[in-house]
């Protein structure tokens, strides 16, 4: 999968160090994420094992995002399927990739990927205080469905579940069978 500036591919074992170094160990980057900041490369290896399991089950899953210009790892995204017709998406970027429009470009690519997989409902949630993610989702045609109270733990903020904003895009009719 490619866009004008980005290339997406499935994570592989050799990516663990770069994932750790570029974004997964950064407290600012991981603040509003639903997974804990990585404290070692072993955490990144665990992420890749999780990714492998998702790909084995759904023939889709997490994707790493690279600059098409210089091949630098910029972040991650992907589709996480709940059913054959319902998937979640999201994105994370290294701090030096913030503010360059990559999140919008990525989310639009994930919408296209979901449509090609005949996903009927693509959704994402974000912490109520994460204004940048909220703006990206709205710019990409996601509709705000409401607030899900005490829905998600953001372990880099608090061990308590927090309210999230729920957004979705309806893409197609569900698959038959």
Backbone as JSON Lines, residues from 0, in Angstrom:
{"i":0,"aa":"X","n":[0.86,-1.18,0.0],"ca":[0.0,0.0,0.0],"c":[0.9,1.24,0.0]}
{"i":1,"aa":"X","n":[0.59,2.19,-0.86],"ca":[1.36,3.44,-0.93],"c":[0.42,4.61,-1.16]}
{"i":2,"aa":"X","n":[0.86,5.78,-0.7],"ca":[0.22,7.05,-1.01],"c":[1.28,7.92,-1.68]}
{"i":3,"aa":"X","n":[0.99,9.17,-1.89],"ca":[1.97,10.05,-2.53],"c":[3.29,10.09,-1.77]}
{"i":4,"aa":"X","n":[3.21,10.15,-0.44],"ca":[4.43,10.31,0.37],"c":[4.77,9.12,1.26]}
{"i":5,"aa":"X","n":[3.85,8.17,1.38],"ca":[4.01,7.12,2.38],"c":[3.95,5.73,1.77]}
{"i":6,"aa":"X","n":[4.69,4.81,2.39],"ca":[4.63,3.38,2.05],"c":[4.28,2.62,3.32]}
{"i":7,"aa":"X","n":[3.37,1.66,3.2],"ca":[2.89,0.88,4.34],"c":[3.27,-0.58,4.11]}
{"i":8,"aa":"X","n":[3.71,-1.23,5.2],"ca":[3.93,-2.67,5.11],"c":[3.79,-3.31,6.48]}
{"i":9,"aa":"X","n":[3.58,-4.61,6.43],"ca":[3.45,-5.41,7.64],"c":[4.76,-5.38,8.43]}
{"i":10,"aa":"X","n":[4.69,-5.26,9.76],"ca":[5.92,-5.31,10.56],"c":[6.55,-6.7,10.52]}
{"i":11,"aa":"X","n":[7.87,-6.73,10.54],"ca":[8.62,-7.99,10.62],"c":[9.63,-7.88,11.75]}
{"i":12,"aa":"X","n":[10.19,-9.01,12.14],"ca":[11.06,-9.08,13.32],"c":[12.18,-8.05,13.28]}
{"i":13,"aa":"X","n":[12.76,-7.82,12.13],"ca":[13.89,-6.88,12.06],"c":[13.48,-5.42,12.31]}
{"i":14,"aa":"X","n":[12.17,-5.15,12.39],"ca":[11.7,-3.79,12.65],"c":[11.66,-3.42,14.13]}
{"i":15,"aa":"X","n":[11.85,-4.39,15.02],"ca":[11.64,-4.15,16.45],"c":[12.47,-2.97,16.98]}
{"i":16,"aa":"X","n":[13.74,-2.92,16.67],"ca":[14.58,-1.83,17.19],"c":[14.11,-0.48,16.68]}
{"i":17,"aa":"X","n":[13.77,-0.39,15.4],"ca":[13.33,0.89,14.83],"c":[11.99,1.32,15.43]}
{"i":18,"aa":"X","n":[11.07,0.39,15.64],"ca":[9.79,0.71,16.28],"c":[10.05,1.28,17.67]}
{"i":19,"aa":"X","n":[10.9,0.6,18.42],"ca":[11.24,1.06,19.77],"c":[11.87,2.46,19.73]}
{"i":20,"aa":"X","n":[12.89,2.63,18.89],"ca":[13.64,3.89,18.85],"c":[12.82,5.06,18.3]}
{"i":21,"aa":"X","n":[12.04,4.81,17.26],"ca":[11.38,5.92,16.56],"c":[10.14,6.44,17.28]}
{"i":22,"aa":"X","n":[9.34,5.55,17.89],"ca":[8.12,6.08,18.48],"c":[7.64,5.35,19.72]}
{"i":23,"aa":"X","n":[7.81,4.07,19.83],"ca":[7.14,3.31,20.9],"c":[7.71,3.56,22.29]}
{"i":24,"aa":"X","n":[8.9,4.12,22.39],"ca":[9.5,4.4,23.7],"c":[9.39,5.88,24.09]}
{"i":25,"aa":"X","n":[8.8,6.68,23.25],"ca":[8.71,8.13,23.49],"c":[7.47,8.46,24.32]}
{"i":26,"aa":"X","n":[7.65,9.05,25.52],"ca":[6.5,9.35,26.37],"c":[5.5,10.34,25.75]}
{"i":27,"aa":"X","n":[5.99,11.29,24.97],"ca":[5.07,12.25,24.33],"c":[4.25,11.57,23.24]}
{"i":28,"aa":"X","n":[4.88,10.71,22.46],"ca":[4.2,10.02,21.37],"c":[3.14,9.07,21.91]}
{"i":29,"aa":"X","n":[3.45,8.37,22.99],"ca":[2.56,7.32,23.5],"c":[1.53,7.82,24.51]}
{"i":30,"aa":"X","n":[1.55,9.09,24.82],"ca":[0.65,9.63,25.86],"c":[-0.8,9.2,25.67]}
{"i":31,"aa":"X","n":[-1.36,9.41,24.48],"ca":[-2.78,9.15,24.23],"c":[-3.05,7.81,23.58]}
{"i":32,"aa":"X","n":[-2.15,6.85,23.75],"ca":[-2.33,5.53,23.16],"c":[-2.85,4.54,24.2]}
{"i":33,"aa":"X","n":[-3.51,3.5,23.7],"ca":[-4.11,2.52,24.62],"c":[-3.16,1.38,24.93]}
{"i":34,"aa":"X","n":[-1.91,1.51,24.55],"ca":[-0.9,0.52,24.93],"c":[0.23,1.23,25.68]}
{"i":35,"aa":"X","n":[0.87,0.51,26.6],"ca":[1.92,1.14,27.4],"c":[3.17,1.46,26.57]}
{"i":36,"aa":"X","n":[3.79,2.58,26.93],"ca":[5.06,2.96,26.31],"c":[6.02,1.78,26.46]}
{"i":37,"aa":"X","n":[6.75,1.49,25.4],"ca":[7.71,0.38,25.43],"c":[8.92,0.76,26.28]}
{"i":38,"aa":"X","n":[9.28,-0.13,27.17],"ca":[10.44,0.11,28.02],"c":[11.67,-0.64,27.55]}
{"i":39,"aa":"X","n":[11.49,-1.54,26.57],"ca":[12.62,-2.27,26.0],"c":[12.25,-2.74,24.6]}
{"i":40,"aa":"X","n":[13.27,-3.16,23.86],"ca":[13.03,-3.7,22.52],"c":[12.18,-4.96,22.59]}
{"i":41,"aa":"X","n":[12.22,-5.66,23.72],"ca":[11.36,-6.85,23.87],"c":[9.88,-6.49,23.76]}
{"i":42,"aa":"X","n":[9.51,-5.3,24.23],"ca":[8.12,-4.86,24.08],"c":[7.78,-4.7,22.6]}
{"i":43,"aa":"X","n":[8.7,-4.16,21.83],"ca":[8.48,-4.02,20.38],"c":[8.4,-5.4,19.72]}
{"i":44,"aa":"X","n":[9.19,-6.34,20.19],"ca":[9.1,-7.7,19.66],"c":[7.73,-8.31,19.97]}
{"i":45,"aa":"X","n":[7.22,-8.04,21.16],"ca":[5.87,-8.53,21.52],"c":[4.82,-7.93,20.6]}
{"i":46,"aa":"X","n":[4.97,-6.64,20.26],"ca":[4.06,-6.01,19.32],"c":[4.09,-6.74,17.97]}
{"i":47,"aa":"X","n":[5.27,-7.11,17.52],"ca":[5.39,-7.79,16.23],"c":[4.76,-9.17,16.3]}
{"i":48,"aa":"X","n":[4.88,-9.85,17.44],"ca":[4.2,-11.14,17.62],"c":[2.68,-10.96,17.58]}
{"i":49,"aa":"X","n":[2.18,-9.91,18.24],"ca":[0.75,-9.58,18.17],"c":[0.34,-9.33,16.72]}
{"i":50,"aa":"X","n":[1.15,-8.56,16.02],"ca":[0.87,-8.25,14.62],"c":[0.8,-9.53,13.79]}
{"i":51,"aa":"X","n":[1.76,-10.42,13.99],"ca":[1.76,-11.69,13.25],"c":[0.48,-12.47,13.49]}
{"i":52,"aa":"X","n":[0.01,-12.47,14.74],"ca":[-1.23,-13.2,15.07],"c":[-2.44,-12.57,14.35]}
{"i":53,"aa":"X","n":[-2.49,-11.25,14.32],"ca":[-3.59,-10.57,13.61],"c":[-3.55,-10.89,12.12]}
{"i":54,"aa":"X","n":[-2.37,-10.84,11.54],"ca":[-2.23,-11.15,10.12],"c":[-2.61,-12.59,9.83]}
{"i":55,"aa":"X","n":[-2.25,-13.51,10.73],"ca":[-2.6,-14.92,10.53],"c":[-4.11,-15.12,10.59]}
{"i":56,"aa":"X","n":[-4.77,-14.4,11.48],"ca":[-6.21,-14.58,11.66],"c":[-7.02,-13.88,10.58]}
{"i":57,"aa":"X","n":[-6.63,-12.65,10.2],"ca":[-7.47,-11.81,9.34],"c":[-6.86,-11.5,7.97]}
{"i":58,"aa":"X","n":[-5.63,-11.93,7.73],"ca":[-4.92,-11.52,6.53],"c":[-4.85,-10.0,6.43]}
{"i":59,"aa":"X","n":[-4.74,-9.39,7.58],"ca":[-4.6,-7.94,7.72],"c":[-4.26,-7.65,9.16]}
{"i":60,"aa":"X","n":[-3.79,-6.45,9.43],"ca":[-3.44,-6.1,10.8],"c":[-2.61,-4.84,10.83]}
{"i":61,"aa":"X","n":[-1.73,-4.73,11.83],"ca":[-0.89,-3.54,11.95],"c":[0.01,-3.35,10.73]}
{"i":62,"aa":"X","n":[0.26,-2.1,10.42],"ca":[1.16,-1.72,9.34],"c":[2.15,-0.69,9.85]}
{"i":63,"aa":"X","n":[3.37,-0.76,9.37],"ca":[4.34,0.3,9.64],"c":[4.28,1.29,8.48]}
{"i":64,"aa":"X","n":[4.59,2.53,8.79],"ca":[4.51,3.62,7.81],"c":[5.92,4.16,7.59]}
{"i":65,"aa":"X","n":[6.32,4.22,6.32],"ca":[7.64,4.7,5.95],"c":[7.53,5.86,4.98]}
{"i":66,"aa":"X","n":[8.52,6.74,5.01],"ca":[8.62,7.81,4.03],"c":[9.01,7.19,2.69]}
{"i":67,"aa":"X","n":[8.28,7.51,1.65],"ca":[8.66,7.03,0.31],"c":[9.9,7.75,-0.18]}
{"i":68,"aa":"X","n":[10.16,8.94,0.35],"ca":[11.31,9.72,-0.11],"c":[12.63,9.13,0.37]}
{"i":69,"aa":"X","n":[12.71,8.78,1.66],"ca":[13.99,8.32,2.2],"c":[13.92,7.0,2.96]}
{"i":70,"aa":"X","n":[12.75,6.37,3.02],"ca":[12.62,5.08,3.66],"c":[12.62,5.09,5.18]}
{"i":71,"aa":"X","n":[12.58,6.26,5.79],"ca":[12.6,6.35,7.25],"c":[11.26,5.89,7.83]}
{"i":72,"aa":"X","n":[11.33,5.11,8.92],"ca":[10.11,4.72,9.64],"c":[9.5,5.95,10.28]}
{"i":73,"aa":"X","n":[8.23,6.2,9.97],"ca":[7.53,7.37,10.51],"c":[6.56,7.0,11.62]}
{"i":74,"aa":"X","n":[5.97,5.79,11.57],"ca":[4.98,5.42,12.57],"c":[4.27,4.14,12.2]}
{"i":75,"aa":"X","n":[3.03,4.02,12.71],"ca":[2.26,2.82,12.48],"c":[0.78,3.11,12.36]}
{"i":76,"aa":"X","n":[0.07,2.19,11.73],"ca":[-1.38,2.27,11.58],"c":[-1.88,0.85,11.33]}
{"i":77,"aa":"X","n":[-2.94,0.72,10.56],"ca":[-3.45,-0.59,10.18],"c":[-4.93,-0.73,10.45]}
{"i":78,"aa":"X","n":[-5.41,-1.95,10.22],"ca":[-6.8,-2.29,10.48],"c":[-6.81,-3.45,11.47]}
{"i":79,"aa":"X","n":[-7.61,-3.32,12.51],"ca":[-7.79,-4.41,13.47],"c":[-9.24,-4.86,13.36]}
{"i":80,"aa":"X","n":[-9.43,-6.06,12.84],"ca":[-10.77,-6.58,12.59],"c":[-11.39,-7.13,13.86]}
{"i":81,"aa":"X","n":[-12.68,-6.84,14.04],"ca":[-13.49,-7.46,15.09],"c":[-14.36,-8.56,14.48]}
{"i":82,"aa":"X","n":[-14.84,-8.28,13.28],"ca":[-15.62,-9.22,12.48],"c":[-15.19,-8.98,11.03]}
{"i":83,"aa":"X","n":[-15.61,-9.81,10.09],"ca":[-15.23,-9.55,8.7],"c":[-15.73,-8.21,8.16]}
{"i":84,"aa":"X","n":[-16.71,-7.6,8.79],"ca":[-17.27,-6.35,8.28],"c":[-17.03,-5.15,9.19]}
{"i":85,"aa":"X","n":[-16.36,-5.34,10.31],"ca":[-16.14,-4.25,11.27],"c":[-14.67,-4.23,11.7]}
{"i":86,"aa":"X","n":[-14.03,-3.08,11.5],"ca":[-12.62,-2.96,11.86],"c":[-12.37,-1.6,12.53]}
{"i":87,"aa":"X","n":[-11.36,-1.6,13.38],"ca":[-10.9,-0.37,14.02],"c":[-9.6,0.07,13.34]}
{"i":88,"aa":"X","n":[-9.33,1.35,13.42],"ca":[-8.07,1.88,12.9],"c":[-7.55,2.94,13.86]}
{"i":89,"aa":"X","n":[-6.36,3.35,13.62],"ca":[-5.71,4.39,14.41],"c":[-4.35,4.67,13.79]}
{"i":90,"aa":"X","n":[-3.55,5.47,14.46],"ca":[-2.24,5.82,13.93],"c":[-1.38,6.35,15.05]}
{"i":91,"aa":"X","n":[-0.08,6.21,14.85],"ca":[0.92,6.75,15.77],"c":[2.11,7.17,14.91]}
{"i":92,"aa":"X","n":[2.68,8.33,15.26],"ca":[3.81,8.85,14.49],"c":[4.92,9.31,15.42]}
{"i":93,"aa":"X","n":[6.15,9.11,14.96],"ca":[7.31,9.66,15.66],"c":[7.15,11.17,15.76]}
{"i":94,"aa":"X","n":[7.7,11.73,16.8],"ca":[7.5,13.16,17.06],"c":[7.95,14.04,15.89]}
{"i":95,"aa":"X","n":[9.04,13.66,15.21],"ca":[9.51,14.49,14.09],"c":[8.62,14.37,12.85]}
{"i":96,"aa":"X","n":[7.6,13.52,12.91],"ca":[6.65,13.39,11.8],"c":[5.32,14.1,12.1]}
{"i":97,"aa":"X","n":[5.22,14.74,13.25],"ca":[3.99,15.45,13.61],"c":[3.84,16.72,12.79]}
{"i":98,"aa":"X","n":[2.59,17.08,12.51],"ca":[2.29,18.37,11.88],"c":[2.59,18.44,10.4]}
{"i":99,"aa":"X","n":[2.82,17.31,9.75],"ca":[3.17,17.29,8.33],"c":[2.07,16.71,7.46]}
{"i":100,"aa":"X","n":[0.9,16.43,8.05],"ca":[-0.22,15.89,7.29],"c":[-0.18,14.38,7.11]}
{"i":101,"aa":"X","n":[0.76,13.7,7.74],"ca":[0.87,12.25,7.58],"c":[-0.32,11.52,8.18]}
{"i":102,"aa":"X","n":[-0.85,12.02,9.29],"ca":[-2.0,11.33,9.91],"c":[-3.21,11.35,8.99]}
{"i":103,"aa":"X","n":[-3.48,12.49,8.38],"ca":[-4.6,12.59,7.44],"c":[-4.37,11.69,6.23]}
{"i":104,"aa":"X","n":[-3.16,11.7,5.69],"ca":[-2.84,10.85,4.54],"c":[-2.98,9.37,4.91]}
{"i":105,"aa":"X","n":[-2.56,9.03,6.12],"ca":[-2.64,7.65,6.58],"c":[-4.09,7.22,6.79]}
{"i":106,"aa":"X","n":[-4.87,8.06,7.46],"ca":[-6.26,7.67,7.72],"c":[-7.04,7.52,6.42]}
{"i":107,"aa":"X","n":[-6.78,8.38,5.46],"ca":[-7.43,8.23,4.15],"c":[-7.02,6.91,3.49]}
{"i":108,"aa":"X","n":[-5.75,6.53,3.65],"ca":[-5.29,5.25,3.1],"c":[-5.98,4.08,3.8]}
{"i":109,"aa":"X","n":[-6.18,4.2,5.11],"ca":[-6.84,3.12,5.85],"c":[-8.32,3.01,5.44]}
{"i":110,"aa":"X","n":[-8.96,4.13,5.15],"ca":[-10.34,4.09,4.64],"c":[-10.37,3.34,3.31]}
{"i":111,"aa":"X","n":[-9.43,3.65,2.42],"ca":[-9.37,2.95,1.13],"c":[-9.08,1.47,1.29]}
{"i":112,"aa":"X","n":[-8.17,1.14,2.2],"ca":[-7.87,-0.27,2.44],"c":[-9.09,-0.99,3.0]}
{"i":113,"aa":"X","n":[-9.76,-0.37,3.95],"ca":[-10.96,-0.99,4.54],"c":[-12.03,-1.19,3.46]}
{"i":114,"aa":"X","n":[-12.22,-0.21,2.61],"ca":[-13.22,-0.35,1.54],"c":[-12.85,-1.5,0.6]}
{"i":115,"aa":"X","n":[-11.56,-1.64,0.31],"ca":[-11.14,-2.73,-0.57],"c":[-11.33,-4.1,0.07]}
{"i":116,"aa":"X","n":[-11.35,-4.13,1.41],"ca":[-11.59,-5.37,2.15],"c":[-13.08,-5.56,2.45]}
{"i":117,"aa":"X","n":[-13.91,-4.69,1.9],"ca":[-15.37,-4.75,2.05],"c":[-15.81,-4.61,3.51]}
{"i":118,"aa":"X","n":[-15.09,-3.76,4.22],"ca":[-15.49,-3.42,5.59],"c":[-16.71,-2.52,5.51]}
{"i":119,"aa":"X","n":[-17.73,-2.8,6.28],"ca":[-18.92,-1.96,6.32],"c":[-18.76,-0.82,7.32]}
{"i":120,"aa":"X","n":[-18.14,-1.12,8.46],"ca":[-17.97,-0.11,9.52],"c":[-16.51,-0.03,9.91]}
{"i":121,"aa":"X","n":[-15.92,1.15,9.71],"ca":[-14.57,1.44,10.16],"c":[-14.69,2.47,11.27]}
{"i":122,"aa":"X","n":[-14.07,2.18,12.4],"ca":[-14.21,3.12,13.51],"c":[-12.87,3.39,14.19]}
{"i":123,"aa":"X","n":[-12.87,4.45,14.96],"ca":[-11.7,4.82,15.76],"c":[-12.19,5.56,16.99]}
{"i":124,"aa":"X","n":[-11.43,5.46,18.04],"ca":[-11.72,6.23,19.25],"c":[-10.5,7.06,19.6]}
{"i":125,"aa":"X","n":[-10.72,8.15,20.3],"ca":[-9.6,8.94,20.79],"c":[-9.94,9.53,22.15]}
{"i":126,"aa":"X","n":[-8.91,9.77,22.92],"ca":[-9.06,10.4,24.23],"c":[-9.76,11.74,24.02]}
{"i":127,"aa":"X","n":[-10.64,12.09,24.93],"ca":[-11.42,13.33,24.77],"c":[-10.54,14.58,24.69]}
{"i":128,"aa":"X","n":[-9.32,14.52,25.22],"ca":[-8.43,15.69,25.2],"c":[-7.48,15.7,24.0]}
{"i":129,"aa":"X","n":[-7.58,14.72,23.12],"ca":[-6.65,14.63,21.99],"c":[-7.23,15.35,20.77]}
{"i":130,"aa":"X","n":[-7.13,16.65,20.78],"ca":[-7.69,17.49,19.73],"c":[-7.14,17.21,18.35]}
{"i":131,"aa":"X","n":[-5.86,16.91,18.23],"ca":[-5.26,16.69,16.91],"c":[-5.89,15.46,16.26]}
{"i":132,"aa":"X","n":[-6.06,14.37,17.01],"ca":[-6.69,13.17,16.42],"c":[-8.14,13.43,16.06]}
{"i":133,"aa":"X","n":[-8.82,14.15,16.89],"ca":[-10.22,14.49,16.62],"c":[-10.32,15.23,15.28]}
{"i":134,"aa":"X","n":[-9.46,16.21,15.06],"ca":[-9.5,17.0,13.81],"c":[-9.18,16.13,12.6]}
{"i":135,"aa":"X","n":[-8.21,15.21,12.73],"ca":[-7.87,14.33,11.61],"c":[-9.06,13.46,11.23]}
{"i":136,"aa":"X","n":[-9.71,12.88,12.23],"ca":[-10.85,12.0,11.92],"c":[-11.97,12.77,11.23]}
{"i":137,"aa":"X","n":[-12.24,13.96,11.71],"ca":[-13.3,14.76,11.09],"c":[-12.92,15.16,9.67]}
{"i":138,"aa":"X","n":[-11.66,15.51,9.45],"ca":[-11.2,15.88,8.12],"c":[-11.32,14.72,7.14]}
{"i":139,"aa":"X","n":[-11.22,13.49,7.66],"ca":[-11.29,12.29,6.81],"c":[-12.69,11.71,6.7]}
{"i":140,"aa":"X","n":[-13.69,12.47,7.11],"ca":[-15.07,12.07,6.91],"c":[-15.64,11.12,7.95]}
{"i":141,"aa":"X","n":[-14.94,10.94,9.06],"ca":[-15.49,10.14,10.15],"c":[-16.51,10.98,10.89]}
{"i":142,"aa":"X","n":[-17.6,10.35,11.26],"ca":[-18.65,11.05,12.01],"c":[-18.52,10.73,13.49]}
{"i":143,"aa":"X","n":[-18.64,11.77,14.29],"ca":[-18.6,11.57,15.73],"c":[-19.91,10.96,16.18]}
{"i":144,"aa":"X","n":[-19.81,9.81,16.84],"ca":[-20.99,9.11,17.32],"c":[-21.33,9.48,18.75]}
{"i":145,"aa":"X","n":[-20.35,9.9,19.5],"ca":[-20.6,10.28,20.88],"c":[-19.44,9.97,21.78]}
{"i":146,"aa":"X","n":[-19.69,10.05,23.06],"ca":[-18.69,9.77,24.08],"c":[-18.97,8.39,24.67]}
{"i":147,"aa":"X","n":[-17.96,7.57,24.71],"ca":[-18.06,6.28,25.4],"c":[-17.43,6.48,26.78]}
{"i":148,"aa":"X","n":[-18.26,6.41,27.78],"ca":[-17.84,6.71,29.15],"c":[-16.96,5.6,29.71]}
{"i":149,"aa":"X","n":[-15.86,6.02,30.32],"ca":[-14.93,5.09,31.0],"c":[-14.68,3.84,30.15]}
{"i":150,"aa":"X","n":[-14.3,4.07,28.9],"ca":[-14.21,3.01,27.89],"c":[-12.81,2.41,27.74]}
{"i":151,"aa":"X","n":[-11.79,3.25,27.75],"ca":[-10.45,2.81,27.38],"c":[-9.44,3.23,28.43]}
{"i":152,"aa":"X","n":[-8.53,2.33,28.75],"ca":[-7.42,2.69,29.62],"c":[-6.3,3.24,28.74]}
{"i":153,"aa":"X","n":[-5.81,4.4,29.12],"ca":[-4.65,5.0,28.49],"c":[-3.53,4.87,29.52]}
{"i":154,"aa":"X","n":[-2.78,3.75,29.48],"ca":[-1.87,3.41,30.57],"c":[-0.73,4.4,30.78]}
{"i":155,"aa":"X","n":[-0.48,5.25,29.79],"ca":[0.58,6.24,29.93],"c":[0.09,7.53,30.59]}
{"i":156,"aa":"X","n":[-1.23,7.56,30.87],"ca":[-1.84,8.68,31.59],"c":[-2.31,8.22,32.96]}
{"i":157,"aa":"X","n":[-3.07,7.1,32.99],"ca":[-3.67,6.63,34.23],"c":[-4.08,5.16,34.07]}
{"i":158,"aa":"X","n":[-4.11,4.42,35.18],"ca":[-4.61,3.04,35.1],"c":[-6.13,2.95,35.06]}
{"i":159,"aa":"X","n":[-6.82,4.07,35.23],"ca":[-8.28,4.11,35.24],"c":[-8.82,4.29,33.82]}
{"i":160,"aa":"X","n":[-9.93,3.63,33.49],"ca":[-10.54,3.84,32.17],"c":[-10.97,5.3,32.0]}
{"i":161,"aa":"X","n":[-10.78,5.81,30.8],"ca":[-11.12,7.2,30.49],"c":[-12.23,7.25,29.45]}
{"i":162,"aa":"X","n":[-12.91,8.39,29.4],"ca":[-13.88,8.64,28.34],"c":[-13.15,8.78,27.01]}
{"i":163,"aa":"X","n":[-13.8,8.32,25.94],"ca":[-13.26,8.49,24.6],"c":[-14.34,9.02,23.67]}
{"i":164,"aa":"X","n":[-13.9,9.66,22.62],"ca":[-14.8,10.06,21.55],"c":[-14.81,8.92,20.53]}
{"i":165,"aa":"X","n":[-15.99,8.52,20.11],"ca":[-16.15,7.45,19.14],"c":[-16.5,8.04,17.78]}
{"i":166,"aa":"X","n":[-15.75,7.63,16.77],"ca":[-15.95,8.08,15.39],"c":[-16.08,6.87,14.48]}
{"i":167,"aa":"X","n":[-16.86,7.0,13.41],"ca":[-16.94,5.91,12.44],"c":[-17.18,6.43,11.04]}
{"i":168,"aa":"X","n":[-16.88,5.54,10.09],"ca":[-17.26,5.74,8.69],"c":[-17.96,4.47,8.24]}
{"i":169,"aa":"X","n":[-19.1,4.63,7.6],"ca":[-19.82,3.51,7.03],"c":[-19.37,3.44,5.56]}
{"i":170,"aa":"X","n":[-18.85,2.27,5.17],"ca":[-18.18,2.17,3.87],"c":[-18.93,1.36,2.83]}
{"i":171,"aa":"X","n":[-19.57,0.25,3.25],"ca":[-20.18,-0.63,2.25],"c":[-21.14,-1.57,2.94]}
{"i":172,"aa":"X","n":[-21.8,-2.36,2.15],"ca":[-22.63,-3.43,2.72],"c":[-21.71,-4.51,3.26]}
{"i":173,"aa":"X","n":[-22.16,-5.17,4.3],"ca":[-21.38,-6.24,4.92],"c":[-21.22,-7.4,3.94]}
{"i":174,"aa":"X","n":[-20.16,-8.14,4.12],"ca":[-19.92,-9.34,3.3],"c":[-21.0,-10.37,3.52]}
{"i":175,"aa":"X","n":[-21.31,-11.08,2.5],"ca":[-22.23,-12.21,2.64],"c":[-21.46,-13.38,3.26]}
{"i":176,"aa":"X","n":[-22.13,-14.13,4.14],"ca":[-21.51,-15.32,4.72],"c":[-20.51,-14.97,5.67]}
